[in-house]
């Protein structure tokens, strides 16, 4: 992306998932994500007048991030902390993990160093909460008899790809890689907790067909394809240059040829200025307003935007399409349950924590009186209910 974008995405090296609230994990707000073209965008390559979303016809490679339906806070160094502490018996933290100058380096020393690297015990406690929340969800899902099938994962991934304009698994993996996330980790750490919460809330709420139809009627535009235009543009650095090019176009000059010769948009000029199809909320506001006001085959005057001066030509249009309820009922149900999860997550988490005897010994609230290294293992996630199934975290940080 470039400075043509309305909301410039961060450099991939700076991408860190949003911090979770101190008292709960963040669930995925499907409605909010749709309104912002999925919050954490996937960047499309090229210098385009793109905004916070992604064009339906992405040209070039993906450059940054994919919308994450779950706040991912576990990073590689933290995963190592968990490996160190999980299942460690009393005194086990004195086990050597290295040796230098004839002196042993113990697990306790390494643990202390890793805690320092992630910002101290307060930050370590937040990371531990993220891990334990996943274990808590697994524990409650097992009690409720909720399971996640391969078909559930497939449907969730297809939904994510559709929302982000991704056409293949390879593109999804590439987009995730820019945030240092593997697909398997993304499935385990992000998609699985969300699907388990859907199942738990479905068991608790038992939504009826009438509930789902009412939700569809109130949100039907979210399940369809929005109005889109296909446009080309020529970007110039000054109004005088743009007016000169506009005069040439009105005298019969070829639009695509002039775009290749004069446009400052390196992402589209080689394609004759073609931006492909895009919906509302993708381009910056002045550009979008001008483009959607044109009929197929019409050309704008000079349009000033924060990026420069454009001449826009609309080459095609697609009207909004809203499918009937029966065609999207599974998506409606998923969206309905996601909305309920977001509405009720705080209360659900508090109740589940009490029922499961949830304690985070790295937090100020639950910290034990003794803080010797040998007490550290009790702070490990293994302190959560023994009935809790393992929420095995894959390699790095992917789907939560």
mmCIF file of C-alpha atoms in Angstrom, residues 1-2 42-43 51 61 81 101 122 139 146 188 209 239 308 352 397:
data_model
loop_
_atom_site.group_PDB
_atom_site.id
_atom_site.type_symbol
_atom_site.label_atom_id
_atom_site.label_comp_id
_atom_site.label_asym_id
_atom_site.label_seq_id
_atom_site.Cartn_x
_atom_site.Cartn_y
_atom_site.Cartn_z
ATOM 1 C CA UNK A 1 0.000 0.000 0.000
ATOM 2 C CA UNK A 2 1.016 3.635 -0.176
ATOM 3 C CA UNK A 42 -5.185 -7.525 4.719
ATOM 4 C CA UNK A 43 -3.071 -5.186 2.704
ATOM 5 C CA UNK A 51 -8.772 2.717 2.323
ATOM 6 C CA UNK A 61 0.822 -9.810 -3.099
ATOM 7 C CA UNK A 81 7.561 -19.876 29.498
ATOM 8 C CA UNK A 101 31.891 -21.384 32.966
ATOM 9 C CA UNK A 122 2.109 -7.911 35.169
ATOM 10 C CA UNK A 139 -13.094 -27.029 30.063
ATOM 11 C CA UNK A 146 -19.434 -29.149 22.476
ATOM 12 C CA UNK A 188 -5.905 -23.658 17.238
ATOM 13 C CA UNK A 209 -35.766 -20.346 13.698
ATOM 14 C CA UNK A 239 -4.735 20.428 -10.326
ATOM 15 C CA UNK A 308 -3.632 14.063 -5.120
ATOM 16 C CA UNK A 352 -17.078 -19.894 34.344
ATOM 17 C CA UNK A 397 0.983 -17.313 17.358
#
